[in-house]
Amino acid sequence: MVDADIIFKYFPNFNEKQVEQITKLFDLYQYHNARVNVISRKDMDNFYIHHVLHSLSLLNIADFQHIKSVIDMGTGGGFPGIPLAIALPEIQFHLVDSIGKKIQVVNTIASEIGLTNLRASHSRVENIDEKFDMAVSRAVAPTKDLMNWMKSKWNKKPYLAFLKGGDLSEELNEALEMNPKIRFKSHSIFKHIPEPFFETKKVVMAF
């Protein structure tokens, strides 16, 4: 099993509180996951690489410098939102998912590790009446759908970061046809985090 040290190998500058919060995540998810299946149970041995490190890979690629509010679309068990909220305590995160049981787990874990910059809603993204500086998601839906959900939900201009895998050319072409003014860039996570799991993993930026 891979423990939390893999996180601090690639992100060595977390403070004591952040290290404690990240280290607590495994036991909390193992406990809650036995009751509500928010992560594949066979995947718990790889929890820190497949879920936490994957979420934090956005820090290597997206620019959070002037971001104050982020929506995590289809957060599931809280990814990438919870790890990002730990890493970026000055940013307000709103995690949204249509499955109420998962949102209950997210709220409980956020409370148990003392995250004060995160809230979670049992809702569909398109029903959220709020505006954001940035949107993130992990393997939730095609890019064109994600962008459509975020129509009229921007404080300024669109800025999206999606965790994706595999060949994205057709998917991004479809999104570009619907949004010809948007620029897309696909970035390899493996270049920043050379672990085998990330060989085919990408961050797609849209802005």
PDB file of C-alpha atoms in Angstrom:
ATOM      1  CA  MET A   1       0.000   0.000   0.000  1.00  0.00           C
ATOM      2  CA  VAL A   2       1.212   3.524  -0.847  1.00  0.00           C
ATOM      3  CA  ASP A   3       0.981   5.912   2.102  1.00  0.00           C
ATOM      4  CA  ALA A   4       0.745   9.707   2.326  1.00  0.00           C
ATOM      5  CA  ASP A   5       4.504  10.169   1.874  1.00  0.00           C
ATOM      6  CA  ILE A   6       3.984   9.974  -1.901  1.00  0.00           C
ATOM      7  CA  ILE A   7       2.088  13.278  -1.648  1.00  0.00           C
ATOM      8  CA  PHE A   8       4.891  15.039   0.203  1.00  0.00           C
ATOM      9  CA  LYS A   9       7.458  13.733  -2.263  1.00  0.00           C
ATOM     10  CA  TYR A  10       5.858  15.840  -5.000  1.00  0.00           C
ATOM     11  CA  PHE A  11       4.412  18.597  -2.799  1.00  0.00           C
ATOM     12  CA  PRO A  12       6.996  19.156  -0.070  1.00  0.00           C
ATOM     13  CA  ASN A  13       5.865  22.627   0.984  1.00  0.00           C
ATOM     14  CA  PHE A  14       2.653  21.831   2.821  1.00  0.00           C
ATOM     15  CA  ASN A  15       2.516  23.203   6.351  1.00  0.00           C
ATOM     16  CA  GLU A  16       1.965  21.117   9.475  1.00  0.00           C
ATOM     17  CA  LYS A  17      -1.815  21.487   9.385  1.00  0.00           C
ATOM     18  CA  GLN A  18      -2.026  20.480   5.721  1.00  0.00           C
ATOM     19  CA  VAL A  19       0.215  17.460   6.307  1.00  0.00           C
ATOM     20  CA  GLU A  20      -2.042  16.374   9.173  1.00  0.00           C
ATOM     21  CA  GLN A  21      -5.202  16.827   7.071  1.00  0.00           C
ATOM     22  CA  ILE A  22      -3.813  14.822   4.149  1.00  0.00           C
ATOM     23  CA  THR A  23      -2.522  12.085   6.441  1.00  0.00           C
ATOM     24  CA  LYS A  24      -5.958  11.707   8.073  1.00  0.00           C
ATOM     25  CA  LEU A  25      -7.735  11.202   4.747  1.00  0.00           C
ATOM     26  CA  PHE A  26      -6.979   7.504   4.299  1.00  0.00           C
ATOM     27  CA  ASP A  27      -8.497   6.312   7.587  1.00  0.00           C
ATOM     28  CA  LEU A  28     -11.524   8.564   7.138  1.00  0.00           C
ATOM     29  CA  TYR A  29     -12.220   7.375   3.611  1.00  0.00           C
ATOM     30  CA  GLN A  30     -11.661   3.754   4.589  1.00  0.00           C
ATOM     31  CA  TYR A  31     -14.209   4.136   7.401  1.00  0.00           C
ATOM     32  CA  HIS A  32     -16.877   5.965   5.395  1.00  0.00           C
ATOM     33  CA  ASN A  33     -16.274   3.957   2.233  1.00  0.00           C
ATOM     34  CA  ALA A  34     -17.231   0.765   4.081  1.00  0.00           C
ATOM     35  CA  ARG A  35     -20.667   2.311   4.596  1.00  0.00           C
ATOM     36  CA  VAL A  36     -21.163   4.380   1.441  1.00  0.00           C
ATOM     37  CA  ASN A  37     -19.209   3.314  -1.620  1.00  0.00           C
ATOM     38  CA  VAL A  38     -17.589   6.557  -2.810  1.00  0.00           C
ATOM     39  CA  ILE A  39     -14.346   4.926  -4.023  1.00  0.00           C
ATOM     40  CA  SER A  40     -13.829   1.479  -5.509  1.00  0.00           C
ATOM     41  CA  ARG A  41     -12.903  -0.624  -2.465  1.00  0.00           C
ATOM     42  CA  LYS A  42     -10.217  -2.490  -4.375  1.00  0.00           C
ATOM     43  CA  ASP A  43      -8.670   0.910  -5.104  1.00  0.00           C
ATOM     44  CA  MET A  44      -8.067   1.908  -1.476  1.00  0.00           C
ATOM     45  CA  ASP A  45      -4.500   0.544  -1.560  1.00  0.00           C
ATOM     46  CA  ASN A  46      -3.785   3.168  -4.213  1.00  0.00           C
ATOM     47  CA  PHE A  47      -5.833   5.887  -2.528  1.00  0.00           C
ATOM     48  CA  TYR A  48      -3.045   8.445  -2.274  1.00  0.00           C
ATOM     49  CA  ILE A  49      -1.870   8.080  -5.886  1.00  0.00           C
ATOM     50  CA  HIS A  50      -5.153   7.485  -7.718  1.00  0.00           C
ATOM     51  CA  HIS A  51      -7.244  10.020  -5.814  1.00  0.00           C
ATOM     52  CA  VAL A  52      -5.254  12.519  -3.740  1.00  0.00           C
ATOM     53  CA  LEU A  53      -2.167  12.922  -5.935  1.00  0.00           C
ATOM     54  CA  HIS A  54      -4.311  12.871  -9.082  1.00  0.00           C
ATOM     55  CA  SER A  55      -6.401  15.728  -7.647  1.00  0.00           C
ATOM     56  CA  LEU A  56      -3.355  17.737  -6.589  1.00  0.00           C
ATOM     57  CA  SER A  57      -1.794  17.399 -10.049  1.00  0.00           C
ATOM     58  CA  LEU A  58      -3.974  20.367 -11.010  1.00  0.00           C
ATOM     59  CA  LEU A  59      -1.643  22.527  -8.917  1.00  0.00           C
ATOM     60  CA  ASN A  60       1.179  21.851 -11.391  1.00  0.00           C
ATOM     61  CA  ILE A  61      -0.791  23.000 -14.415  1.00  0.00           C
ATOM     62  CA  ALA A  62      -3.668  25.362 -13.568  1.00  0.00           C
ATOM     63  CA  ASP A  63      -3.074  28.925 -12.398  1.00  0.00           C
ATOM     64  CA  PHE A  64      -4.828  29.511  -9.080  1.00  0.00           C
ATOM     65  CA  GLN A  65      -3.108  32.822  -8.352  1.00  0.00           C
ATOM     66  CA  HIS A  66      -6.103  35.111  -8.848  1.00  0.00           C
ATOM     67  CA  ILE A  67      -8.820  32.559  -8.123  1.00  0.00           C
ATOM     68  CA  LYS A  68     -11.174  33.106  -5.191  1.00  0.00           C
ATOM     69  CA  SER A  69     -14.004  30.635  -5.911  1.00  0.00           C
ATOM     70  CA  VAL A  70     -13.994  27.157  -7.483  1.00  0.00           C
ATOM     71  CA  ILE A  71     -16.811  24.730  -8.293  1.00  0.00           C
ATOM     72  CA  ASP A  72     -16.033  20.997  -8.395  1.00  0.00           C
ATOM     73  CA  MET A  73     -18.546  19.496 -10.832  1.00  0.00           C
ATOM     74  CA  GLY A  74     -19.648  15.950 -10.037  1.00  0.00           C
ATOM     75  CA  THR A  75     -17.280  15.681  -7.089  1.00  0.00           C
ATOM     76  CA  GLY A  76     -18.333  12.132  -6.149  1.00  0.00           C
ATOM     77  CA  GLY A  77     -16.426  11.356  -2.958  1.00  0.00           C
ATOM     78  CA  GLY A  78     -14.770  14.767  -2.932  1.00  0.00           C
ATOM     79  CA  PHE A  79     -12.180  14.687  -5.701  1.00  0.00           C
ATOM     80  CA  PRO A  80     -10.491  16.842  -6.751  1.00  0.00           C
ATOM     81  CA  GLY A  81     -12.213  19.283  -4.374  1.00  0.00           C
ATOM     82  CA  ILE A  82     -11.103  18.083  -0.936  1.00  0.00           C
ATOM     83  CA  PRO A  83      -7.356  17.773  -1.712  1.00  0.00           C
ATOM     84  CA  LEU A  84      -7.424  21.139  -3.505  1.00  0.00           C
ATOM     85  CA  ALA A  85      -9.232  22.794  -0.598  1.00  0.00           C
ATOM     86  CA  ILE A  86      -6.528  21.481   1.746  1.00  0.00           C
ATOM     87  CA  ALA A  87      -3.792  22.799  -0.532  1.00  0.00           C
ATOM     88  CA  LEU A  88      -5.450  26.180  -1.184  1.00  0.00           C
ATOM     89  CA  PRO A  89      -7.057  27.365   2.077  1.00  0.00           C
ATOM     90  CA  GLU A  90      -7.481  30.922   0.775  1.00  0.00           C
ATOM     91  CA  ILE A  91      -9.876  29.752  -1.997  1.00  0.00           C
ATOM     92  CA  GLN A  92     -13.561  28.923  -1.439  1.00  0.00           C
ATOM     93  CA  PHE A  93     -14.606  25.559  -2.902  1.00  0.00           C
ATOM     94  CA  HIS A  94     -18.148  24.459  -3.704  1.00  0.00           C
ATOM     95  CA  LEU A  95     -18.408  20.709  -4.351  1.00  0.00           C
ATOM     96  CA  VAL A  96     -21.518  19.565  -6.216  1.00  0.00           C
ATOM     97  CA  ASP A  97     -22.884  16.095  -6.897  1.00  0.00           C
ATOM     98  CA  SER A  98     -26.312  14.667  -7.724  1.00  0.00           C
ATOM     99  CA  ILE A  99     -25.898  11.713  -5.327  1.00  0.00           C
ATOM    100  CA  GLY A 100     -26.852  12.750  -1.803  1.00  0.00           C
ATOM    101  CA  LYS A 101     -25.052   9.935   0.045  1.00  0.00           C
ATOM    102  CA  LYS A 102     -21.731  10.957  -1.475  1.00  0.00           C
ATOM    103  CA  ILE A 103     -22.250  14.595  -0.529  1.00  0.00           C
ATOM    104  CA  GLN A 104     -22.956  13.510   3.061  1.00  0.00           C
ATOM    105  CA  VAL A 105     -19.574  11.756   3.123  1.00  0.00           C
ATOM    106  CA  VAL A 106     -17.858  14.806   1.651  1.00  0.00           C
ATOM    107  CA  ASN A 107     -19.368  17.127   4.265  1.00  0.00           C
ATOM    108  CA  THR A 108     -18.505  14.742   7.099  1.00  0.00           C
ATOM    109  CA  ILE A 109     -14.869  14.310   6.024  1.00  0.00           C
ATOM    110  CA  ALA A 110     -14.428  18.040   5.436  1.00  0.00           C
ATOM    111  CA  SER A 111     -15.732  18.687   8.950  1.00  0.00           C
ATOM    112  CA  GLU A 112     -13.573  15.970  10.511  1.00  0.00           C
ATOM    113  CA  ILE A 113     -10.349  17.431   9.091  1.00  0.00           C
ATOM    114  CA  GLY A 114     -11.354  21.023   9.811  1.00  0.00           C
ATOM    115  CA  LEU A 115     -11.820  22.354   6.288  1.00  0.00           C
ATOM    116  CA  THR A 116     -13.522  25.742   6.596  1.00  0.00           C
ATOM    117  CA  ASN A 117     -13.165  26.800   2.944  1.00  0.00           C
ATOM    118  CA  LEU A 118     -15.344  24.029   1.502  1.00  0.00           C
ATOM    119  CA  ARG A 119     -19.057  23.406   1.220  1.00  0.00           C
ATOM    120  CA  ALA A 120     -20.844  20.631  -0.629  1.00  0.00           C
ATOM    121  CA  SER A 121     -24.298  20.563  -2.239  1.00  0.00           C
ATOM    122  CA  HIS A 122     -26.576  17.724  -3.290  1.00  0.00           C
ATOM    123  CA  SER A 123     -27.569  19.178  -6.650  1.00  0.00           C
ATOM    124  CA  ARG A 124     -26.932  19.213 -10.359  1.00  0.00           C
ATOM    125  CA  VAL A 125     -24.418  21.796 -11.537  1.00  0.00           C
ATOM    126  CA  GLU A 126     -26.917  23.444 -13.877  1.00  0.00           C
ATOM    127  CA  ASN A 127     -29.201  24.121 -10.887  1.00  0.00           C
ATOM    128  CA  ILE A 128     -26.565  25.984  -8.876  1.00  0.00           C
ATOM    129  CA  ASP A 129     -27.439  29.690  -8.851  1.00  0.00           C
ATOM    130  CA  GLU A 130     -23.964  31.068  -8.264  1.00  0.00           C
ATOM    131  CA  LYS A 131     -20.971  32.391 -10.178  1.00  0.00           C
ATOM    132  CA  PHE A 132     -17.365  31.176  -9.984  1.00  0.00           C
ATOM    133  CA  ASP A 133     -13.840  32.095 -11.020  1.00  0.00           C
ATOM    134  CA  MET A 134     -12.942  28.516 -11.981  1.00  0.00           C
ATOM    135  CA  ALA A 135     -14.443  25.048 -12.512  1.00  0.00           C
ATOM    136  CA  VAL A 136     -12.741  21.682 -11.990  1.00  0.00           C
ATOM    137  CA  SER A 137     -13.845  18.093 -12.493  1.00  0.00           C
ATOM    138  CA  ARG A 138     -12.503  14.560 -12.683  1.00  0.00           C
ATOM    139  CA  ALA A 139     -13.779  12.052 -15.265  1.00  0.00           C
ATOM    140  CA  VAL A 140     -17.396  13.189 -14.945  1.00  0.00           C
ATOM    141  CA  ALA A 141     -18.713  13.910 -18.443  1.00  0.00           C
ATOM    142  CA  PRO A 142     -17.608  14.940 -21.941  1.00  0.00           C
ATOM    143  CA  THR A 143     -15.985  18.365 -22.114  1.00  0.00           C
ATOM    144  CA  LYS A 144     -18.848  19.857 -24.158  1.00  0.00           C
ATOM    145  CA  ASP A 145     -21.315  18.886 -21.421  1.00  0.00           C
ATOM    146  CA  LEU A 146     -19.141  20.274 -18.647  1.00  0.00           C
ATOM    147  CA  MET A 147     -18.847  23.577 -20.468  1.00  0.00           C
ATOM    148  CA  ASN A 148     -22.570  23.676 -21.138  1.00  0.00           C
ATOM    149  CA  TRP A 149     -23.337  23.184 -17.435  1.00  0.00           C
ATOM    150  CA  MET A 150     -21.207  26.239 -16.640  1.00  0.00           C
ATOM    151  CA  LYS A 151     -22.960  28.657 -19.007  1.00  0.00           C
ATOM    152  CA  SER A 152     -23.751  31.952 -17.239  1.00  0.00           C
ATOM    153  CA  LYS A 153     -21.912  30.808 -14.092  1.00  0.00           C
ATOM    154  CA  TRP A 154     -18.742  32.886 -14.504  1.00  0.00           C
ATOM    155  CA  ASN A 155     -17.658  35.901 -12.490  1.00  0.00           C
ATOM    156  CA  LYS A 156     -15.532  37.001 -15.443  1.00  0.00           C
ATOM    157  CA  LYS A 157     -14.422  34.720 -18.276  1.00  0.00           C
ATOM    158  CA  PRO A 158     -14.539  30.892 -18.423  1.00  0.00           C
ATOM    159  CA  TYR A 159     -11.623  29.078 -16.795  1.00  0.00           C
ATOM    160  CA  LEU A 160     -11.905  25.293 -16.518  1.00  0.00           C
ATOM    161  CA  ALA A 161      -9.525  22.473 -15.571  1.00  0.00           C
ATOM    162  CA  PHE A 162     -10.566  18.864 -16.202  1.00  0.00           C
ATOM    163  CA  LEU A 163      -8.774  15.669 -15.164  1.00  0.00           C
ATOM    164  CA  LYS A 164      -9.052  13.314 -18.122  1.00  0.00           C
ATOM    165  CA  GLY A 165      -7.419  10.197 -19.578  1.00  0.00           C
ATOM    166  CA  GLY A 166      -6.783   8.579 -22.956  1.00  0.00           C
ATOM    167  CA  ASP A 167      -7.200  10.046 -26.445  1.00  0.00           C
ATOM    168  CA  LEU A 168      -9.134  13.301 -26.171  1.00  0.00           C
ATOM    169  CA  SER A 169      -8.908  14.585 -29.740  1.00  0.00           C
ATOM    170  CA  GLU A 170     -12.495  13.752 -30.754  1.00  0.00           C
ATOM    171  CA  GLU A 171     -13.945  14.964 -27.461  1.00  0.00           C
ATOM    172  CA  LEU A 172     -12.118  18.298 -27.650  1.00  0.00           C
ATOM    173  CA  ASN A 173     -13.070  18.779 -31.299  1.00  0.00           C
ATOM    174  CA  GLU A 174     -16.736  18.385 -30.346  1.00  0.00           C
ATOM    175  CA  ALA A 175     -16.330  20.914 -27.552  1.00  0.00           C
ATOM    176  CA  LEU A 176     -14.556  23.324 -29.894  1.00  0.00           C
ATOM    177  CA  GLU A 177     -17.375  23.097 -32.443  1.00  0.00           C
ATOM    178  CA  MET A 178     -19.827  24.169 -29.761  1.00  0.00           C
ATOM    179  CA  ASN A 179     -17.505  26.812 -28.271  1.00  0.00           C
ATOM    180  CA  PRO A 180     -15.313  28.150 -31.115  1.00  0.00           C
ATOM    181  CA  LYS A 181     -14.087  31.103 -29.036  1.00  0.00           C
ATOM    182  CA  ILE A 182     -12.711  28.908 -26.253  1.00  0.00           C
ATOM    183  CA  ARG A 183      -9.065  27.817 -26.245  1.00  0.00           C
ATOM    184  CA  PHE A 184      -8.203  24.286 -25.170  1.00  0.00           C
ATOM    185  CA  LYS A 185      -4.847  22.958 -24.003  1.00  0.00           C
ATOM    186  CA  SER A 186      -4.091  19.386 -22.968  1.00  0.00           C
ATOM    187  CA  HIS A 187      -1.229  18.851 -20.506  1.00  0.00           C
ATOM    188  CA  SER A 188       0.453  15.580 -19.530  1.00  0.00           C
ATOM    189  CA  ILE A 189       0.422  14.944 -15.776  1.00  0.00           C
ATOM    190  CA  PHE A 190       3.274  12.444 -16.191  1.00  0.00           C
ATOM    191  CA  LYS A 191       5.674  15.284 -17.057  1.00  0.00           C
ATOM    192  CA  HIS A 192       5.177  16.674 -13.571  1.00  0.00           C
ATOM    193  CA  ILE A 193       4.509  13.463 -11.622  1.00  0.00           C
ATOM    194  CA  PRO A 194       6.374  10.569 -13.271  1.00  0.00           C
ATOM    195  CA  GLU A 195       4.438   7.734 -11.648  1.00  0.00           C
ATOM    196  CA  PRO A 196       3.183   4.942 -13.966  1.00  0.00           C
ATOM    197  CA  PHE A 197      -0.478   5.691 -13.159  1.00  0.00           C
ATOM    198  CA  PHE A 198      -0.169   9.092 -14.824  1.00  0.00           C
ATOM    199  CA  GLU A 199       1.319   7.975 -18.152  1.00  0.00           C
ATOM    200  CA  THR A 200      -2.020   8.489 -19.942  1.00  0.00           C
ATOM    201  CA  LYS A 201      -3.536  11.047 -17.566  1.00  0.00           C
ATOM    202  CA  LYS A 202      -4.029  14.635 -18.652  1.00  0.00           C
ATOM    203  CA  VAL A 203      -5.302  17.982 -17.465  1.00  0.00           C
ATOM    204  CA  VAL A 204      -7.423  19.750 -20.052  1.00  0.00           C
ATOM    205  CA  MET A 205      -7.531  23.523 -19.648  1.00  0.00           C
ATOM    206  CA  ALA A 206     -10.285  25.580 -21.267  1.00  0.00           C
ATOM    207  CA  PHE A 207     -10.252  29.365 -21.213  1.00  0.00           C
TER     208      PHE A 207
END
